[in-house]
XYZ file of N, CA and C in Angstrom:
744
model
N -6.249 3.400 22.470
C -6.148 2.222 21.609
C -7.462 2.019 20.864
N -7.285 1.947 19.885
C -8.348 1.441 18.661
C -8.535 -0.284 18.639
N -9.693 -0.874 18.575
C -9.603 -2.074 17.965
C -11.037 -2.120 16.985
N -10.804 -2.560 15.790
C -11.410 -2.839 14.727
C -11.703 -3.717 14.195
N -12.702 -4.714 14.241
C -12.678 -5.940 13.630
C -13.103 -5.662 11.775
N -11.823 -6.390 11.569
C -11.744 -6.090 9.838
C -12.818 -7.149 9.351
N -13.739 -7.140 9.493
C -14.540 -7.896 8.447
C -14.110 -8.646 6.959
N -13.951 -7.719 6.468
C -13.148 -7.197 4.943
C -12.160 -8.475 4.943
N -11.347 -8.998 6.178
C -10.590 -9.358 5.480
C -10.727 -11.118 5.634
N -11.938 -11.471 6.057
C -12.411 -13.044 6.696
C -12.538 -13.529 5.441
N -12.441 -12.768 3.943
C -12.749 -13.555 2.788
C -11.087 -13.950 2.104
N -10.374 -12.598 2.987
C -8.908 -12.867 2.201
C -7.961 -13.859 3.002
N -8.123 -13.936 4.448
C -7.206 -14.926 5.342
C -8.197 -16.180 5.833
N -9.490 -16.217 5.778
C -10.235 -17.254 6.176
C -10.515 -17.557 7.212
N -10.280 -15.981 8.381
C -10.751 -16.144 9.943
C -11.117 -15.193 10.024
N -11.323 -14.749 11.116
C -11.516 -13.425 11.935
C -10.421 -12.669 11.533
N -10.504 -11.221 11.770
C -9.012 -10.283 11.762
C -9.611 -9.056 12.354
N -8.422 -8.782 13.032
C -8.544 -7.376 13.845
C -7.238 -6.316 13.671
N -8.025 -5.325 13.623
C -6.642 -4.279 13.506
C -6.684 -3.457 14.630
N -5.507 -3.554 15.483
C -5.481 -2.862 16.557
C -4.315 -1.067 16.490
N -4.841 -0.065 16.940
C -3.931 0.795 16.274
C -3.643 1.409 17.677
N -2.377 1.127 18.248
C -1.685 2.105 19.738
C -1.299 3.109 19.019
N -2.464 4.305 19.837
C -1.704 5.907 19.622
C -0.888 6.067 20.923
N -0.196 7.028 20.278
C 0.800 7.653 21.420
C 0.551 8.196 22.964
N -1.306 8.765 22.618
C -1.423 8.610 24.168
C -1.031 7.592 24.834
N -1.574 6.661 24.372
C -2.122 4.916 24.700
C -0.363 4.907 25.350
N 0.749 5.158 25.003
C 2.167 4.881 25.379
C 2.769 5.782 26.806
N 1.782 6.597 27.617
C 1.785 7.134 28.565
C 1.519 5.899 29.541
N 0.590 4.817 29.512
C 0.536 3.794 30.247
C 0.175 2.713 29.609
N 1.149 1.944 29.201
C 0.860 1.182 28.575
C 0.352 -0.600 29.101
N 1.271 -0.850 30.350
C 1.007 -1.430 31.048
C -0.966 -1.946 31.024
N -1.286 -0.835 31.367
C -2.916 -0.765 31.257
C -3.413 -1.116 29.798
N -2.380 -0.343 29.079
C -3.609 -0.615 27.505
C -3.135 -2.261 26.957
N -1.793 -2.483 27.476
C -1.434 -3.967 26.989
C -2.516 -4.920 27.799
N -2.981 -4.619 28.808
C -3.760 -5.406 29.673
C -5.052 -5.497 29.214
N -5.818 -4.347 29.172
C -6.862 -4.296 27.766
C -6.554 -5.131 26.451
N -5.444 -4.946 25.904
C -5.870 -5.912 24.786
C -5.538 -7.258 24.644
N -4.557 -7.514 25.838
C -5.115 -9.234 26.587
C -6.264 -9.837 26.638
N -7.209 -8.769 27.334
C -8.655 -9.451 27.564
C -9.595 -9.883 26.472
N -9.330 -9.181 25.458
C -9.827 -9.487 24.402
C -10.238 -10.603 23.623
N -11.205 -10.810 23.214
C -11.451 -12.368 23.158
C -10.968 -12.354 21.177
N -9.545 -13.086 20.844
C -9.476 -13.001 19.350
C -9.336 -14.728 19.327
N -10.150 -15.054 19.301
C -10.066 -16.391 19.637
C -10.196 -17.159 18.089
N -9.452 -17.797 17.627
C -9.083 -17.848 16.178
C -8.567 -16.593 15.187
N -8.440 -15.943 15.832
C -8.361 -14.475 14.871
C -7.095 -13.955 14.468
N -7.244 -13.307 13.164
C -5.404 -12.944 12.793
C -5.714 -11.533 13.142
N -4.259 -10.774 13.966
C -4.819 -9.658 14.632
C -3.621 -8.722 14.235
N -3.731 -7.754 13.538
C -2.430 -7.137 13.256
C -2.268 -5.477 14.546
N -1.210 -5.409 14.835
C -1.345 -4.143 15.520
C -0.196 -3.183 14.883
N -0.662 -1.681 14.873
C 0.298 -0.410 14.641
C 0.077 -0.223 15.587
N 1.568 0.814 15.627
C 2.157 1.625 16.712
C 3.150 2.531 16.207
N 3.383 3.252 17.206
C 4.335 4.387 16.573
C 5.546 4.024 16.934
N 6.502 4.444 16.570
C 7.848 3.648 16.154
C 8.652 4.190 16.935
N 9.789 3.459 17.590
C 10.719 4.685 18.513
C 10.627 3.935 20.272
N 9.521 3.029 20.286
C 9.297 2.715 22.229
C 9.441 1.219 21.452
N 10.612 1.150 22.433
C 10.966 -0.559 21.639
C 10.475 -1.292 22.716
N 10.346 -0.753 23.750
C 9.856 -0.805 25.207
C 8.259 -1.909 24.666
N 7.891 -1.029 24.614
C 6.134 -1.176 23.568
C 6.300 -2.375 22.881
N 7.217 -2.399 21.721
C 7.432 -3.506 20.524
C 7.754 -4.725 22.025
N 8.839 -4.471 22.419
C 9.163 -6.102 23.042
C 7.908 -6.395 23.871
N 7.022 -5.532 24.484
C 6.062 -6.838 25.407
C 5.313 -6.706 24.378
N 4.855 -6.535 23.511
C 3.746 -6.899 22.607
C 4.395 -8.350 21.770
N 5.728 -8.248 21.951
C 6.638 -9.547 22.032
C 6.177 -10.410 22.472
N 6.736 -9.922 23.524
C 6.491 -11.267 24.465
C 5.211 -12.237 24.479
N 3.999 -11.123 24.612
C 2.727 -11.323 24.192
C 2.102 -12.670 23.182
N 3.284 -12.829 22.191
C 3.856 -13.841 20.911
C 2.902 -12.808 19.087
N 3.137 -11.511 19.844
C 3.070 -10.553 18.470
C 4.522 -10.302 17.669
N 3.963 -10.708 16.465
C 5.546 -10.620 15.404
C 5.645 -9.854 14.489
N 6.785 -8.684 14.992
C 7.504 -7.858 14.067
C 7.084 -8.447 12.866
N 6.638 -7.261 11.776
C 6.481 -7.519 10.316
C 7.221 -6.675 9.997
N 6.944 -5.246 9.737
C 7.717 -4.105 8.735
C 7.649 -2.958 9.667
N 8.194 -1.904 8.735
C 7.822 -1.090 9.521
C 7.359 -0.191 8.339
N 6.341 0.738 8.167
C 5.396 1.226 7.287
C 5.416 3.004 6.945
N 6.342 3.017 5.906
C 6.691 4.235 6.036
C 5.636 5.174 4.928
N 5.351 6.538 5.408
C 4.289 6.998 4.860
C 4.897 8.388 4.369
N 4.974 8.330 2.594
C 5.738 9.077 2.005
C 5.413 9.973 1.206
N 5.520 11.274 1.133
C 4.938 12.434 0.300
C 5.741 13.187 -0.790
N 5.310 13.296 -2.307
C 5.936 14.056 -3.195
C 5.130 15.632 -3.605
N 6.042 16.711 -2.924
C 5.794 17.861 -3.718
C 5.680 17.678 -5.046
N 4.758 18.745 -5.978
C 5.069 18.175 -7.347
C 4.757 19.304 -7.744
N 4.629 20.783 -6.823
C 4.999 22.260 -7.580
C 6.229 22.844 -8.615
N 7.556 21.823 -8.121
C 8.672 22.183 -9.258
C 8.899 21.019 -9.887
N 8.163 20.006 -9.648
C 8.162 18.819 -10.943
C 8.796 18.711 -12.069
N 9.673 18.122 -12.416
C 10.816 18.064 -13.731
C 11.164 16.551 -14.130
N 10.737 15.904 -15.010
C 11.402 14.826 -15.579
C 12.594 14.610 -15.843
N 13.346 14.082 -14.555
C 15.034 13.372 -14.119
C 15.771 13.835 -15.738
N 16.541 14.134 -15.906
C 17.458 14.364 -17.387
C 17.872 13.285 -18.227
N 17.823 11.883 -16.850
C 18.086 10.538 -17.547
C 17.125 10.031 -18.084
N 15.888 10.556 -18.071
C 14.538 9.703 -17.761
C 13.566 10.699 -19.796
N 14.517 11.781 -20.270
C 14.468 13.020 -20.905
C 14.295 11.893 -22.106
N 14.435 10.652 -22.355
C 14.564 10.256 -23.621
C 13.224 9.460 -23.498
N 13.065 8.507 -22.117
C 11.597 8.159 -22.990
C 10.391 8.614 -22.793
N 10.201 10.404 -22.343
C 9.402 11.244 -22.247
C 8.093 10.809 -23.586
N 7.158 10.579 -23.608
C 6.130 10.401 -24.811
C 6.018 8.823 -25.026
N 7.255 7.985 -24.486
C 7.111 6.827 -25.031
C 5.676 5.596 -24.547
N 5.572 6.211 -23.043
C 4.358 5.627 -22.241
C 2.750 6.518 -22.358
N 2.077 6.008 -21.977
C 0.661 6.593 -22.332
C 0.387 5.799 -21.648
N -0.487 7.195 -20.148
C -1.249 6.631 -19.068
C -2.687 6.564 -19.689
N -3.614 5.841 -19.394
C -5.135 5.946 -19.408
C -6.012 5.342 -18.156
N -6.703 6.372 -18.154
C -8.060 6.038 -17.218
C -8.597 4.582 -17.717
N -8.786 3.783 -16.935
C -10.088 2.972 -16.858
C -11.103 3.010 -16.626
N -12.238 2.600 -17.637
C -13.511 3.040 -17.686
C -13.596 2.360 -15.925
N -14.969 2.924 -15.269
C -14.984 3.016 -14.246
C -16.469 2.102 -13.797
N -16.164 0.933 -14.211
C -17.171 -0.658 -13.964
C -16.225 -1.372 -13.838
N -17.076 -2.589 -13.209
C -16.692 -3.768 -12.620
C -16.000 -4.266 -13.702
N -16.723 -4.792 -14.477
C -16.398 -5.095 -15.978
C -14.783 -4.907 -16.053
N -14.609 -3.795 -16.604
C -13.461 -3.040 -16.919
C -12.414 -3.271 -15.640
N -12.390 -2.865 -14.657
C -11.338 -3.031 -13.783
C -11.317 -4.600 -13.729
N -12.201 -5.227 -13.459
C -12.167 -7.142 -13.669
C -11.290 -7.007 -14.849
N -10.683 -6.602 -15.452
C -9.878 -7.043 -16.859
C -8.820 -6.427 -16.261
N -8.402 -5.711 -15.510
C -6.858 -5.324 -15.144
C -6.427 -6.042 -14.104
N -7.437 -6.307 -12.738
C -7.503 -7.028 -11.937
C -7.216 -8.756 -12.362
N -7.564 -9.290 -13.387
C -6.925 -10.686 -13.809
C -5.857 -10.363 -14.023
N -4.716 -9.553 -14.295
C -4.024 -9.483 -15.174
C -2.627 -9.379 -13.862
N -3.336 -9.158 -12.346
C -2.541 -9.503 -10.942
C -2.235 -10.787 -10.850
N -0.590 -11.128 -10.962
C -0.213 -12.286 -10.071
C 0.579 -12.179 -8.722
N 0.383 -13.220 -8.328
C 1.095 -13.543 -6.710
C 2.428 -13.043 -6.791
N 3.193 -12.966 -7.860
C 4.476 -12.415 -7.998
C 5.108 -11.000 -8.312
N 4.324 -10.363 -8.390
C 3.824 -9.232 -8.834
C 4.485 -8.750 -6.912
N 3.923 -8.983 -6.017
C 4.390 -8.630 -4.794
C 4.879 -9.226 -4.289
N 6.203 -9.160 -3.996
C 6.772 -10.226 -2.811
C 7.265 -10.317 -1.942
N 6.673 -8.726 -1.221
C 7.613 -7.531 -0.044
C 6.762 -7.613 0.761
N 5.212 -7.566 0.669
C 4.560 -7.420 1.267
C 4.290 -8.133 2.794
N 4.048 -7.754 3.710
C 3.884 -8.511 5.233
C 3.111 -9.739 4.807
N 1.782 -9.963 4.077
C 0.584 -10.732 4.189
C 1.475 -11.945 2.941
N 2.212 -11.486 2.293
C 2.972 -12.595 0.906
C 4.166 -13.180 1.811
N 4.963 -12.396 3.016
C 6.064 -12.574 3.878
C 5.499 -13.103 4.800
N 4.332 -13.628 4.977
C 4.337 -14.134 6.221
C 4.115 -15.679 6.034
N 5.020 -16.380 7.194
C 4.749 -17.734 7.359
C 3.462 -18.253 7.359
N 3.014 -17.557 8.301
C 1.557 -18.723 8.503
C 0.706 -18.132 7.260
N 0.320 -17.708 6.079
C -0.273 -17.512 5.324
C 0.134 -17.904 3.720
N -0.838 -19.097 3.607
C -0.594 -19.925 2.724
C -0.316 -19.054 1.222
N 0.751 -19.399 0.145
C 0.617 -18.232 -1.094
C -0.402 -17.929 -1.844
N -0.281 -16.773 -2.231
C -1.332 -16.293 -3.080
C -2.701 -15.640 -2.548
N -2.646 -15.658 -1.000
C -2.942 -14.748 -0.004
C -3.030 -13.135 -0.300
N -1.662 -12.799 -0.522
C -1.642 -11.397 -0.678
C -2.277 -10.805 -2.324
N -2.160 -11.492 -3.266
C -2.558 -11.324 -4.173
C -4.078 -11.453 -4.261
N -4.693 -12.198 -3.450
C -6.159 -12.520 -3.741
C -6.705 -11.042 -2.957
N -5.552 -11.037 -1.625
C -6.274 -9.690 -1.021
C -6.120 -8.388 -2.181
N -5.186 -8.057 -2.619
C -5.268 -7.327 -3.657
C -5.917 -6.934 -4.544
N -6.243 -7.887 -5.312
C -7.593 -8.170 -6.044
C -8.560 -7.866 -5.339
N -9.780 -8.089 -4.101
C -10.936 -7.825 -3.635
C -10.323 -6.450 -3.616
N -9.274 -5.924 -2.932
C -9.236 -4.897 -2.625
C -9.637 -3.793 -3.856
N -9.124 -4.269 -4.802
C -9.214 -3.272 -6.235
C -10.558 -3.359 -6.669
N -11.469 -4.448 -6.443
C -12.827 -4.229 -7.018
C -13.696 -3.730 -6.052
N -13.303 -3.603 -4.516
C -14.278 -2.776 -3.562
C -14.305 -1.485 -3.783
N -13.418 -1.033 -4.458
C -12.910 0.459 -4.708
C -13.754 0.822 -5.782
N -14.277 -0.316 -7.416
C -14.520 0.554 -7.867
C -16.164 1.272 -7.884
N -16.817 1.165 -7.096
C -17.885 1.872 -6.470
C -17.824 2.979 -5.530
N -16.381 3.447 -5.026
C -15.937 5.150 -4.035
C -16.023 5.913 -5.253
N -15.965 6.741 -5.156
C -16.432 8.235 -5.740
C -14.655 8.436 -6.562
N -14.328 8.384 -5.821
C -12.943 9.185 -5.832
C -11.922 7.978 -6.120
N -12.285 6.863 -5.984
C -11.024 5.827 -6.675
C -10.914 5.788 -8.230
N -9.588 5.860 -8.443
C -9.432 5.695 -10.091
C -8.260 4.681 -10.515
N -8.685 3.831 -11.570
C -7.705 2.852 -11.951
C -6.990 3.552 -13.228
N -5.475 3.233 -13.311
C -5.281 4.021 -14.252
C -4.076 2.667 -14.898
N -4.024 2.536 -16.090
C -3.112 1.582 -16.815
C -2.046 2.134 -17.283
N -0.842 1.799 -17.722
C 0.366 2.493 -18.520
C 0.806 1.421 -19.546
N 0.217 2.096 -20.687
C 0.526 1.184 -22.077
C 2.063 1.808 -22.614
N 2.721 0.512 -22.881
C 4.035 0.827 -24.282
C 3.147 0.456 -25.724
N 2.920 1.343 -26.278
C 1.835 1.267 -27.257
C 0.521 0.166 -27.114
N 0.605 -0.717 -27.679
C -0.674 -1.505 -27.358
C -0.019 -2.372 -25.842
N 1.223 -2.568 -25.467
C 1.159 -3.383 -24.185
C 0.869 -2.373 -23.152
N -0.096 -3.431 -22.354
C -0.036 -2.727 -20.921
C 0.765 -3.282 -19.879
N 1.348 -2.435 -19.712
C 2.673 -2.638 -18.588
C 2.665 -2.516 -17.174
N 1.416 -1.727 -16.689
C 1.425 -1.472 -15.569
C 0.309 -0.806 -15.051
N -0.126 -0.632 -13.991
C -1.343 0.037 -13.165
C -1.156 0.561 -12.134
N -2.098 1.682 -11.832
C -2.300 2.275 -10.271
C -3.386 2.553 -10.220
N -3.526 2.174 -8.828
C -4.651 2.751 -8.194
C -4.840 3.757 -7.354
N -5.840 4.467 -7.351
C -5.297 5.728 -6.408
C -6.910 6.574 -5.782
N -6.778 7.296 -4.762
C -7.790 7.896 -4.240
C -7.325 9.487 -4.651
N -8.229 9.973 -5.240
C -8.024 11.926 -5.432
C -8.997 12.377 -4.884
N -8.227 13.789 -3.846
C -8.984 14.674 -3.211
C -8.304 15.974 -3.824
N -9.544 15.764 -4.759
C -9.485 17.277 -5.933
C -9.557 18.517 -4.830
N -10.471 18.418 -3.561
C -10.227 19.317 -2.689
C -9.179 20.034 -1.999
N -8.456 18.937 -1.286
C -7.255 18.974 -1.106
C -5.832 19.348 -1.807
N -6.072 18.853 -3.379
C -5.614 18.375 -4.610
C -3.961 17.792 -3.949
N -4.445 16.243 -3.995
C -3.378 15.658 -3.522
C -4.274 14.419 -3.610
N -2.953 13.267 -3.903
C -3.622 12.164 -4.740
C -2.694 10.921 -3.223
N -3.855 10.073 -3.195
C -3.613 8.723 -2.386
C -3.188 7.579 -3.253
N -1.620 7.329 -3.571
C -1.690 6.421 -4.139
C -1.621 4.971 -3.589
N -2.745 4.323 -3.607
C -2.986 2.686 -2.897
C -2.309 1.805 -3.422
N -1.855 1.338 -4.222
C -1.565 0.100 -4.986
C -1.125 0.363 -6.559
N -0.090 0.141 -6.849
C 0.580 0.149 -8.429
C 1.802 -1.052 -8.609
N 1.818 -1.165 -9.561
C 3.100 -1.814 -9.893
C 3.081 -2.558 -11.747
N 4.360 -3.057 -12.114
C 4.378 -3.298 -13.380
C 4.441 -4.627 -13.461
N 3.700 -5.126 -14.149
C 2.853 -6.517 -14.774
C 4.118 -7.472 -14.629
N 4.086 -8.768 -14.271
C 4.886 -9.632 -14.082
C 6.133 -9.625 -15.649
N 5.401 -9.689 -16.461
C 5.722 -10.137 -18.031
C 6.546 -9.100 -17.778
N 6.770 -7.605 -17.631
C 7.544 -6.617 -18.158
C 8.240 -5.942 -17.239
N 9.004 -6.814 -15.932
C 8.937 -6.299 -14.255
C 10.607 -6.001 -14.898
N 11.531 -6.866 -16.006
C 12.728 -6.582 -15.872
C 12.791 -6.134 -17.691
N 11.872 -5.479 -17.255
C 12.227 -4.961 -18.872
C 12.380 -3.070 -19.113
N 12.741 -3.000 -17.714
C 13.228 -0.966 -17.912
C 12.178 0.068 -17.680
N 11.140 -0.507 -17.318
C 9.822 0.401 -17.194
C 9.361 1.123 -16.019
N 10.412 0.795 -15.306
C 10.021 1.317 -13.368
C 10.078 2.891 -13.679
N 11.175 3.534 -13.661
C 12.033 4.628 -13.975
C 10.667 5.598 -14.954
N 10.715 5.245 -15.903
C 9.751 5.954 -17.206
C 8.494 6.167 -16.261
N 7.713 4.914 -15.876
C 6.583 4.304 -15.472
C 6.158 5.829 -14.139
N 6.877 5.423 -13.270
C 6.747 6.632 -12.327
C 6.867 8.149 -12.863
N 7.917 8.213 -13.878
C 8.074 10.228 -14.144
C 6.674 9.869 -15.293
N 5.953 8.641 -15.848
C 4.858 9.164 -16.565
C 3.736 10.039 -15.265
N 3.523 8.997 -14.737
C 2.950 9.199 -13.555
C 2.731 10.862 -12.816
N 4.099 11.328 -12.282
C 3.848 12.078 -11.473
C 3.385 13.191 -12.615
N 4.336 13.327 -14.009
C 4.004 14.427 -14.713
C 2.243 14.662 -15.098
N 1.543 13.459 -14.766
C 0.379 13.611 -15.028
C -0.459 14.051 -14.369
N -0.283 13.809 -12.632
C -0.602 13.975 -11.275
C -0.403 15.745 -11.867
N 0.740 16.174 -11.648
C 1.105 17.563 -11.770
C 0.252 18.213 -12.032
N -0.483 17.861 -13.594
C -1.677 18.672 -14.480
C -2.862 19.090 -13.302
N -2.849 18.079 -12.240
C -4.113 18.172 -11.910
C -4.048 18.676 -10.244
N -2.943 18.028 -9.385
C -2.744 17.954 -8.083
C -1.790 18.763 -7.566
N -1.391 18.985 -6.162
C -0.490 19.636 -5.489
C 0.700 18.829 -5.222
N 0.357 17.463 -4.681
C 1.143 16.386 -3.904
C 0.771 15.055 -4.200
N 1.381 14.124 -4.025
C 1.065 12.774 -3.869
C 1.667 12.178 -2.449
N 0.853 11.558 -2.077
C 0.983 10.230 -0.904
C 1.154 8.700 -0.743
N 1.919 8.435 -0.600
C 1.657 6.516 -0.317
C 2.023 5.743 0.693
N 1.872 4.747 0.835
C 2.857 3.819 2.051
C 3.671 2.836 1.637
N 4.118 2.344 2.464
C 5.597 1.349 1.509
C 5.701 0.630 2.505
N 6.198 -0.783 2.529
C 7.174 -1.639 3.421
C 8.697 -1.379 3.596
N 9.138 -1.322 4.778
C 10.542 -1.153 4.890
C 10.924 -2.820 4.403
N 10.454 -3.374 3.781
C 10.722 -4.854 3.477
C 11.015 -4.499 1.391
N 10.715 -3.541 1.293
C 9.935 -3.119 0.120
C 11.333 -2.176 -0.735
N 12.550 -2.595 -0.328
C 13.937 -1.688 -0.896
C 14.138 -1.580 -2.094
N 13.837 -2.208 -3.387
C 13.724 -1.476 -4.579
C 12.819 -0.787 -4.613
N 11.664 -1.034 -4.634
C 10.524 0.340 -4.473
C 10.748 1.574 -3.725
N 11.533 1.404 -2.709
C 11.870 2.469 -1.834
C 12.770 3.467 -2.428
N 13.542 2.412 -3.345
C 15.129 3.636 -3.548
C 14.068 3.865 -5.110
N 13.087 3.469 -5.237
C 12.456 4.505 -6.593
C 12.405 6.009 -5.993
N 11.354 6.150 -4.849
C 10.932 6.891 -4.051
C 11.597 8.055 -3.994
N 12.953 7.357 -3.405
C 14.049 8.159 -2.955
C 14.868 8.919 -4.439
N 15.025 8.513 -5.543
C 15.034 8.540 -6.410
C 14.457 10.418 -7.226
N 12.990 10.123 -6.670
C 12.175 11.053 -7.223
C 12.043 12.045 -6.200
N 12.650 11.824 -4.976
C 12.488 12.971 -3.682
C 11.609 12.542 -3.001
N 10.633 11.896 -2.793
C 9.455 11.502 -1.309
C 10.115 12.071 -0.420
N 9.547 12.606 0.802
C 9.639 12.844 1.712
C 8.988 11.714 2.565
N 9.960 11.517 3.884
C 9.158 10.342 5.007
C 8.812 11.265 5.765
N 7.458 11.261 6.243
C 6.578 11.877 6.684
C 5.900 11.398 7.761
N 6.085 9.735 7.923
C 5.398 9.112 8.959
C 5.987 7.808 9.008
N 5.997 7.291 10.377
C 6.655 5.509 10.554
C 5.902 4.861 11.527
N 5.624 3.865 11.155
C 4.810 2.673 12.045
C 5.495 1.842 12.168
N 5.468 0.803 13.249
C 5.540 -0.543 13.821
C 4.572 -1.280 13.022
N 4.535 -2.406 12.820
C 3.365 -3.606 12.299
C 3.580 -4.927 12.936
N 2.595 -5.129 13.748
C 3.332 -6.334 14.009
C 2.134 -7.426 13.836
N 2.005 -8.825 14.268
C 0.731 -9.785 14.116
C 1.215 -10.830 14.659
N -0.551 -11.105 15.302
C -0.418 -12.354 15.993
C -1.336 -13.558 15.667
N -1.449 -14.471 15.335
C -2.704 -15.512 14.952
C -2.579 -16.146 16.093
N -4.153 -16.091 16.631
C -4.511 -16.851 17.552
C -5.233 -18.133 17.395
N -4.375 -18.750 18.441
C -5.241 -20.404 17.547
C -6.623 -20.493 18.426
């Protein structure tokens, strides 16, 4: 068992937070590792725990415990060696234009305003009761400007000529050549205006030029985004438990 006190996130929920992660050893005796993280002093603290999915055994006393089922966190991979733009998707090929964002505060602060609270509304931290709105969005935001000082994070926009419609963020390991995609989605203003579909085959065809694969994670809370996924072929590759507890 891992425990981590998230620092990071005392500016986005306004307490303490801990991320606790049960590996599968840890599920050989668990009895013991649940007892360990009893002792633990989270005394005001919002404490989220993973686990691997499948020992419901596991999920119910972490139950009982008064830890609450959130999602379950599926971790999804696209080949992109035979890459082909869908036949339906054949007409608005050229119509989108991805661009890099210059790579300052400055500059990402101008895409980063442009996040609202509605923009996500799948998410565990926007779905959860005890967390007042606009929570998940504020975390979002820090999250996108801690990034732009890593080496390897890149913000990227998707204009319909002068509108910008949409963003991702993403980690590339040119080494690897396979791209981490963290965070994307299309701008509140243009969410029902046909751009999902285009938005993604701009995307991967661009990835292609450069990478082997792409990666991301998703909420099983998260079913239109998912059947995009499914859509374009992802492979599920990995599943977590999520669950959380706030301690008063």
């Amino acid at each position: 068992m891992k425990i981590i006190k998230a620092t990071w996130e005392n500016r986005n929920l306004g307490c303490d937070a801990y991320e606790v992660t049960i590996e599968r050893k840890d599920l050989k005796n668990f009895p013991e590792v649940l007892n360990e993280l009893k002792q633990q002093d989270f005394s005001g603290a919002y404490v989220t725990v993973k686990m691997p999915v499948g020992h419901l055994d596991v999920l119910h006393a972490l139950e009982d415990e008064g830890f609450r089922f959130m999602e379950t966190q599926y971790h999804l991979k696209k080949d992109l060696s035979d890459y082909k733009t869908p036949e339906i998707l054949l007409p608005y090929v050229g119509q989108l234009e991805r661009v890099e964002v210059e790579k300052t505060k400055e500059k990402w602060q101008e895409i980063v305003d442009m996040v609202t609270p509605e923009m996500f509304t799948t998410d565990r931290i926007y779905l959860d009761p005890l967390l007042p709105y606009g929570t998940s969005c504020t975390r979002y935001k820090n999250w996108m400007l801690d990034l732009v000082e890593r080496p390897n994070a890149r913000l990227f926009i998707v204009k319909d000529r002068e509108d910008v419609i949409a963003y991702s963020l993403e980690l590339w390991d040119e080494d690897k050549k396979v791209i981490d995609a963290l965070l994307g989605g299309i701008f509140e203003k243009y969410q029902k205006e046909g751009y999902g579909l285009p938005a993604w085959d701009n995307g991967l065809c661009y990835y292609k030029r450069f990478v082997n694969s792409v990666e991301t994670d998703i909420s099983s809370n998260n079913q239109s985004v998912l059947d995009v996924y499914m859509f374009f072929g992802y492979k599920l590759t990995k599943q977590t438990y999520v669950l959380r507890k706030k301690f008063c």
